[in-house]
Amino acid sequence: MFSLFPGVIVLLLTHSLTWFLVSMILVNILGLSRKNIFLAISFHVLKPMAGLFGGEGFAAEEMVITLGSEKTLKKLGGGVPPGRILLLLPHCLQRHDCQRRITYDPYNCVRCGRCPIGDLLDLVDRTGVRIAIATGGTLARRHVKETRPIAVVAVACPRDLGQGMLDAHPVPVAGVENTRPVGDCLDTQVDIPTVERRIRELMSPSSAESQVSDQELLKGREFSSDS
């Protein structure tokens, strides 16, 4: 086993160096944000490490969720009109035996209380944000493209949320992990107060940033000029 250790170290160093060189090209030649590139590169470096050392495999995703959400809230907190915030939810929050079709119209939900969707619709009604429900990454990207939000509050499992936040660039995302009491992709749950806090942090005055104009946000200046 120990005889393989030097080879593993060389492999990891080579992997890291490759992604570092890619990041320099993206930053200096294509002019992309250093912070966004840092998240993407760190994700691709950490992901294989977790597998090699027997980890659960979500350390890289957790890093993207935490740092990406902090960046979004710092940049946009207090400056986003509620109608330009999209609450993006996974279909697995709905009870698996529910007959209501809510993917294309969340308001088909009758709010029976058997799953979190009804409470999330109540939250949308209170705050005035938009809502969309996706069955996977393709539909999630379509919702973002069609609604053109300034910011997204996304709920998903760590694997899908971390990768999705990277895929959503340059749209800023604040993430909330769901819980999976009976396993992945089945009758999942989410902490409603945490979702509401994320939304209101984007809507409420922020100590770090002043109000940001809608025009500036649409130009994406905050997410293309980070040093």
mmCIF file of C-alpha atoms in Angstrom:
data_model
loop_
_atom_site.group_PDB
_atom_site.id
_atom_site.type_symbol
_atom_site.label_atom_id
_atom_site.label_comp_id
_atom_site.label_asym_id
_atom_site.label_seq_id
_atom_site.Cartn_x
_atom_site.Cartn_y
_atom_site.Cartn_z
ATOM 1 C CA MET A 1 0.000 0.000 0.000
ATOM 2 C CA PHE A 2 2.741 2.449 0.985
ATOM 3 C CA SER A 3 4.555 1.719 -2.277
ATOM 4 C CA LEU A 4 1.617 3.273 -4.097
ATOM 5 C CA PHE A 5 1.700 6.453 -2.010
ATOM 6 C CA PRO A 6 4.379 8.313 -4.054
ATOM 7 C CA GLY A 7 2.473 7.576 -7.230
ATOM 8 C CA VAL A 8 -0.734 8.927 -5.732
ATOM 9 C CA ILE A 9 1.059 12.107 -4.638
ATOM 10 C CA VAL A 10 2.521 12.598 -8.113
ATOM 11 C CA LEU A 11 -0.905 12.043 -9.661
ATOM 12 C CA LEU A 12 -2.545 14.591 -7.368
ATOM 13 C CA LEU A 13 0.207 17.152 -7.949
ATOM 14 C CA THR A 14 -0.052 16.692 -11.706
ATOM 15 C CA HIS A 15 -3.832 17.004 -11.512
ATOM 16 C CA SER A 16 -3.562 20.171 -9.405
ATOM 17 C CA LEU A 17 -0.926 21.737 -11.653
ATOM 18 C CA THR A 18 -3.022 21.056 -14.738
ATOM 19 C CA TRP A 19 -6.045 22.799 -13.261
ATOM 20 C CA PHE A 20 -3.867 25.674 -12.028
ATOM 21 C CA LEU A 21 -2.573 26.256 -15.565
ATOM 22 C CA VAL A 22 -6.111 26.075 -16.913
ATOM 23 C CA SER A 23 -7.195 28.675 -14.349
ATOM 24 C CA MET A 24 -4.410 31.051 -15.388
ATOM 25 C CA ILE A 25 -5.513 30.773 -19.003
ATOM 26 C CA LEU A 26 -9.144 31.424 -18.120
ATOM 27 C CA VAL A 27 -8.308 34.409 -15.909
ATOM 28 C CA ASN A 28 -5.578 36.119 -17.912
ATOM 29 C CA ILE A 29 -6.605 35.311 -21.473
ATOM 30 C CA LEU A 30 -10.389 35.035 -21.286
ATOM 31 C CA GLY A 31 -10.750 37.545 -18.451
ATOM 32 C CA LEU A 32 -12.997 35.429 -16.232
ATOM 33 C CA SER A 33 -13.440 36.155 -12.528
ATOM 34 C CA ARG A 34 -10.616 34.841 -10.343
ATOM 35 C CA LYS A 35 -13.000 33.922 -7.537
ATOM 36 C CA ASN A 36 -15.293 31.937 -9.804
ATOM 37 C CA ILE A 37 -12.309 30.194 -11.364
ATOM 38 C CA PHE A 38 -10.930 29.468 -7.885
ATOM 39 C CA LEU A 39 -14.157 27.702 -6.941
ATOM 40 C CA ALA A 40 -14.224 25.656 -10.128
ATOM 41 C CA ILE A 41 -10.562 24.669 -9.937
ATOM 42 C CA SER A 42 -10.740 23.844 -6.231
ATOM 43 C CA PHE A 43 -13.771 21.667 -6.896
ATOM 44 C CA HIS A 44 -11.992 19.637 -9.581
ATOM 45 C CA VAL A 45 -8.881 19.279 -7.401
ATOM 46 C CA LEU A 46 -10.699 18.255 -4.213
ATOM 47 C CA LYS A 47 -13.188 15.885 -5.835
ATOM 48 C CA PRO A 48 -10.717 13.101 -6.740
ATOM 49 C CA MET A 49 -8.932 13.509 -3.394
ATOM 50 C CA ALA A 50 -12.124 12.688 -1.501
ATOM 51 C CA GLY A 51 -12.512 9.490 -3.499
ATOM 52 C CA LEU A 52 -8.877 8.437 -3.088
ATOM 53 C CA PHE A 53 -8.940 8.807 0.677
ATOM 54 C CA GLY A 54 -12.271 7.116 1.192
ATOM 55 C CA GLY A 55 -14.316 10.211 1.982
ATOM 56 C CA GLU A 56 -18.030 10.504 1.403
ATOM 57 C CA GLY A 57 -17.249 12.569 -1.656
ATOM 58 C CA PHE A 58 -19.138 15.776 -0.825
ATOM 59 C CA ALA A 59 -16.273 17.899 0.556
ATOM 60 C CA ALA A 60 -15.758 19.630 -2.789
ATOM 61 C CA GLU A 61 -19.474 20.299 -3.199
ATOM 62 C CA GLU A 62 -19.759 21.639 0.358
ATOM 63 C CA MET A 63 -16.938 24.089 -0.359
ATOM 64 C CA VAL A 64 -18.640 25.363 -3.517
ATOM 65 C CA ILE A 65 -21.993 25.720 -1.732
ATOM 66 C CA THR A 66 -20.543 27.599 1.238
ATOM 67 C CA LEU A 67 -18.165 29.926 -0.605
ATOM 68 C CA GLY A 68 -20.482 30.481 -3.552
ATOM 69 C CA SER A 69 -23.410 31.363 -1.294
ATOM 70 C CA GLU A 70 -21.294 33.721 0.800
ATOM 71 C CA LYS A 71 -20.102 35.490 -2.327
ATOM 72 C CA THR A 72 -23.637 35.862 -3.678
ATOM 73 C CA LEU A 73 -24.987 37.271 -0.419
ATOM 74 C CA LYS A 74 -22.058 39.651 -0.008
ATOM 75 C CA LYS A 75 -22.354 41.017 -3.524
ATOM 76 C CA LEU A 76 -26.126 41.189 -3.873
ATOM 77 C CA GLY A 77 -27.506 41.322 -0.322
ATOM 78 C CA GLY A 78 -30.087 44.081 -0.105
ATOM 79 C CA GLY A 79 -30.042 44.939 -3.784
ATOM 80 C CA VAL A 80 -32.310 42.425 -5.521
ATOM 81 C CA PRO A 81 -36.012 43.093 -6.190
ATOM 82 C CA PRO A 82 -38.027 40.048 -5.048
ATOM 83 C CA GLY A 83 -39.438 39.551 -8.537
ATOM 84 C CA ARG A 84 -35.889 39.019 -9.839
ATOM 85 C CA ILE A 85 -35.105 36.242 -7.334
ATOM 86 C CA LEU A 86 -35.826 32.687 -8.462
ATOM 87 C CA LEU A 87 -36.471 29.990 -5.860
ATOM 88 C CA LEU A 88 -35.386 26.822 -7.657
ATOM 89 C CA LEU A 89 -36.543 23.566 -6.082
ATOM 90 C CA PRO A 90 -35.968 19.869 -6.805
ATOM 91 C CA HIS A 91 -38.952 17.717 -7.704
ATOM 92 C CA CYS A 92 -37.996 15.219 -4.984
ATOM 93 C CA LEU A 93 -39.411 17.561 -2.314
ATOM 94 C CA GLN A 94 -42.851 16.447 -3.488
ATOM 95 C CA ARG A 95 -44.260 13.251 -1.997
ATOM 96 C CA HIS A 96 -43.477 10.376 -4.321
ATOM 97 C CA ASP A 97 -47.101 9.175 -4.266
ATOM 98 C CA CYS A 98 -48.642 12.593 -4.929
ATOM 99 C CA GLN A 99 -50.694 12.759 -8.132
ATOM 100 C CA ARG A 100 -50.458 16.534 -8.592
ATOM 101 C CA ARG A 101 -48.269 17.662 -11.498
ATOM 102 C CA ILE A 102 -46.221 20.593 -10.255
ATOM 103 C CA THR A 103 -43.074 20.601 -12.386
ATOM 104 C CA TYR A 104 -44.406 23.127 -14.897
ATOM 105 C CA ASP A 105 -46.935 24.782 -12.587
ATOM 106 C CA PRO A 106 -46.047 24.669 -8.871
ATOM 107 C CA TYR A 107 -49.442 26.173 -8.057
ATOM 108 C CA ASN A 108 -51.092 22.892 -8.991
ATOM 109 C CA CYS A 109 -50.083 21.921 -5.447
ATOM 110 C CA VAL A 110 -53.111 21.829 -3.122
ATOM 111 C CA ARG A 111 -50.928 22.558 -0.048
ATOM 112 C CA CYS A 112 -52.119 19.506 1.851
ATOM 113 C CA GLY A 113 -49.096 19.603 4.161
ATOM 114 C CA ARG A 114 -47.721 16.160 3.292
ATOM 115 C CA CYS A 115 -44.560 17.674 1.806
ATOM 116 C CA PRO A 116 -42.696 21.014 1.996
ATOM 117 C CA ILE A 117 -44.007 22.356 -1.331
ATOM 118 C CA GLY A 118 -47.081 23.977 0.213
ATOM 119 C CA ASP A 119 -45.039 25.812 2.837
ATOM 120 C CA LEU A 120 -42.598 26.948 0.151
ATOM 121 C CA LEU A 121 -45.490 28.308 -1.921
ATOM 122 C CA ASP A 122 -46.666 30.205 1.163
ATOM 123 C CA LEU A 123 -43.144 31.633 1.441
ATOM 124 C CA VAL A 124 -43.232 32.691 -2.215
ATOM 125 C CA ASP A 125 -46.581 34.401 -1.644
ATOM 126 C CA ARG A 126 -45.185 36.285 1.367
ATOM 127 C CA THR A 127 -41.976 37.437 -0.276
ATOM 128 C CA GLY A 128 -42.959 37.921 -3.913
ATOM 129 C CA VAL A 129 -40.089 35.879 -5.357
ATOM 130 C CA ARG A 130 -40.527 33.556 -8.317
ATOM 131 C CA ILE A 131 -40.578 29.781 -8.042
ATOM 132 C CA ALA A 132 -39.648 26.898 -10.331
ATOM 133 C CA ILE A 133 -39.412 23.147 -9.809
ATOM 134 C CA ALA A 134 -36.963 21.008 -11.766
ATOM 135 C CA THR A 135 -36.562 17.274 -12.262
ATOM 136 C CA GLY A 136 -32.875 17.618 -13.135
ATOM 137 C CA GLY A 137 -30.083 19.865 -14.323
ATOM 138 C CA THR A 138 -31.411 20.343 -17.863
ATOM 139 C CA LEU A 139 -34.793 21.620 -16.697
ATOM 140 C CA ALA A 140 -33.145 23.718 -13.977
ATOM 141 C CA ARG A 141 -30.983 25.471 -16.571
ATOM 142 C CA ARG A 142 -34.044 26.035 -18.743
ATOM 143 C CA HIS A 143 -35.909 27.667 -15.854
ATOM 144 C CA VAL A 144 -32.967 29.995 -15.210
ATOM 145 C CA LYS A 145 -32.685 30.867 -18.898
ATOM 146 C CA GLU A 146 -36.401 31.577 -19.258
ATOM 147 C CA THR A 147 -36.887 33.577 -16.048
ATOM 148 C CA ARG A 148 -33.562 35.490 -16.301
ATOM 149 C CA PRO A 149 -33.248 36.103 -12.549
ATOM 150 C CA ILE A 150 -30.669 38.382 -10.988
ATOM 151 C CA ALA A 151 -30.113 35.770 -8.276
ATOM 152 C CA VAL A 152 -31.186 32.206 -7.562
ATOM 153 C CA VAL A 153 -31.911 30.561 -4.226
ATOM 154 C CA ALA A 154 -31.474 26.876 -5.030
ATOM 155 C CA VAL A 155 -32.403 23.817 -2.979
ATOM 156 C CA ALA A 156 -30.849 20.438 -3.794
ATOM 157 C CA CYS A 157 -28.685 17.628 -2.455
ATOM 158 C CA PRO A 158 -24.969 18.481 -2.039
ATOM 159 C CA ARG A 159 -23.917 16.691 -5.229
ATOM 160 C CA ASP A 160 -26.436 18.410 -7.499
ATOM 161 C CA LEU A 161 -26.256 21.757 -5.706
ATOM 162 C CA GLY A 162 -22.476 22.094 -5.827
ATOM 163 C CA GLN A 163 -22.229 21.175 -9.496
ATOM 164 C CA GLY A 164 -25.298 23.237 -10.338
ATOM 165 C CA MET A 165 -23.867 26.366 -8.736
ATOM 166 C CA LEU A 166 -20.792 26.029 -10.940
ATOM 167 C CA ASP A 167 -22.902 25.383 -14.042
ATOM 168 C CA ALA A 168 -25.104 28.421 -13.334
ATOM 169 C CA HIS A 169 -22.226 30.916 -13.721
ATOM 170 C CA PRO A 170 -22.481 33.861 -14.265
ATOM 171 C CA VAL A 171 -25.876 33.822 -12.516
ATOM 172 C CA PRO A 172 -25.194 34.091 -8.757
ATOM 173 C CA VAL A 173 -26.684 31.355 -6.588
ATOM 174 C CA ALA A 174 -27.256 31.028 -2.847
ATOM 175 C CA GLY A 175 -27.628 27.367 -1.987
ATOM 176 C CA VAL A 176 -29.625 25.481 0.642
ATOM 177 C CA GLU A 177 -29.035 21.755 1.068
ATOM 178 C CA ASN A 178 -32.017 19.490 1.437
ATOM 179 C CA THR A 179 -32.187 16.591 3.874
ATOM 180 C CA ARG A 180 -32.750 13.014 2.788
ATOM 181 C CA PRO A 181 -34.411 11.053 5.610
ATOM 182 C CA VAL A 182 -35.318 8.091 3.372
ATOM 183 C CA GLY A 183 -32.480 8.340 0.849
ATOM 184 C CA ASP A 184 -31.530 10.324 -2.217
ATOM 185 C CA CYS A 185 -34.164 11.731 -4.564
ATOM 186 C CA LEU A 186 -37.150 10.483 -2.556
ATOM 187 C CA ASP A 187 -39.416 12.483 -0.230
ATOM 188 C CA THR A 188 -36.640 14.918 0.637
ATOM 189 C CA GLN A 189 -37.079 17.767 3.099
ATOM 190 C CA VAL A 190 -35.726 21.293 3.507
ATOM 191 C CA ASP A 191 -35.609 23.712 6.411
ATOM 192 C CA ILE A 192 -38.108 26.427 5.444
ATOM 193 C CA PRO A 193 -36.681 29.106 7.810
ATOM 194 C CA THR A 194 -33.252 28.643 6.204
ATOM 195 C CA VAL A 195 -34.732 29.136 2.738
ATOM 196 C CA GLU A 196 -36.593 32.233 3.933
ATOM 197 C CA ARG A 197 -33.437 33.626 5.509
ATOM 198 C CA ARG A 198 -31.543 33.203 2.243
ATOM 199 C CA ILE A 199 -34.282 35.039 0.344
ATOM 200 C CA ARG A 200 -34.547 37.872 2.839
ATOM 201 C CA GLU A 201 -30.773 38.303 2.981
ATOM 202 C CA LEU A 202 -30.850 39.017 -0.731
ATOM 203 C CA MET A 203 -33.785 41.400 -0.292
ATOM 204 C CA SER A 204 -32.743 43.080 2.970
ATOM 205 C CA PRO A 205 -30.120 45.812 3.537
ATOM 206 C CA SER A 206 -26.633 44.324 3.809
ATOM 207 C CA SER A 207 -23.872 45.649 6.016
ATOM 208 C CA ALA A 208 -21.298 44.730 3.380
ATOM 209 C CA GLU A 209 -22.836 46.317 0.279
ATOM 210 C CA SER A 210 -25.052 49.276 -0.521
ATOM 211 C CA GLN A 211 -28.080 48.998 -2.805
ATOM 212 C CA VAL A 212 -27.039 47.838 -6.260
ATOM 213 C CA SER A 213 -28.908 49.091 -9.294
ATOM 214 C CA ASP A 214 -30.757 46.611 -11.481
ATOM 215 C CA GLN A 215 -28.848 47.872 -14.516
ATOM 216 C CA GLU A 216 -25.463 47.162 -12.924
ATOM 217 C CA LEU A 217 -26.562 43.718 -11.842
ATOM 218 C CA LEU A 218 -27.748 42.828 -15.319
ATOM 219 C CA LYS A 219 -24.384 43.827 -16.743
ATOM 220 C CA GLY A 220 -22.791 41.353 -14.334
ATOM 221 C CA ARG A 221 -20.070 43.760 -13.227
ATOM 222 C CA GLU A 222 -19.864 42.295 -9.732
ATOM 223 C CA PHE A 223 -19.174 38.815 -11.063
ATOM 224 C CA SER A 224 -16.728 39.623 -13.818
ATOM 225 C CA SER A 225 -14.347 42.080 -12.137
ATOM 226 C CA ASP A 226 -13.398 40.286 -8.904
ATOM 227 C CA SER A 227 -9.715 40.330 -8.164
#
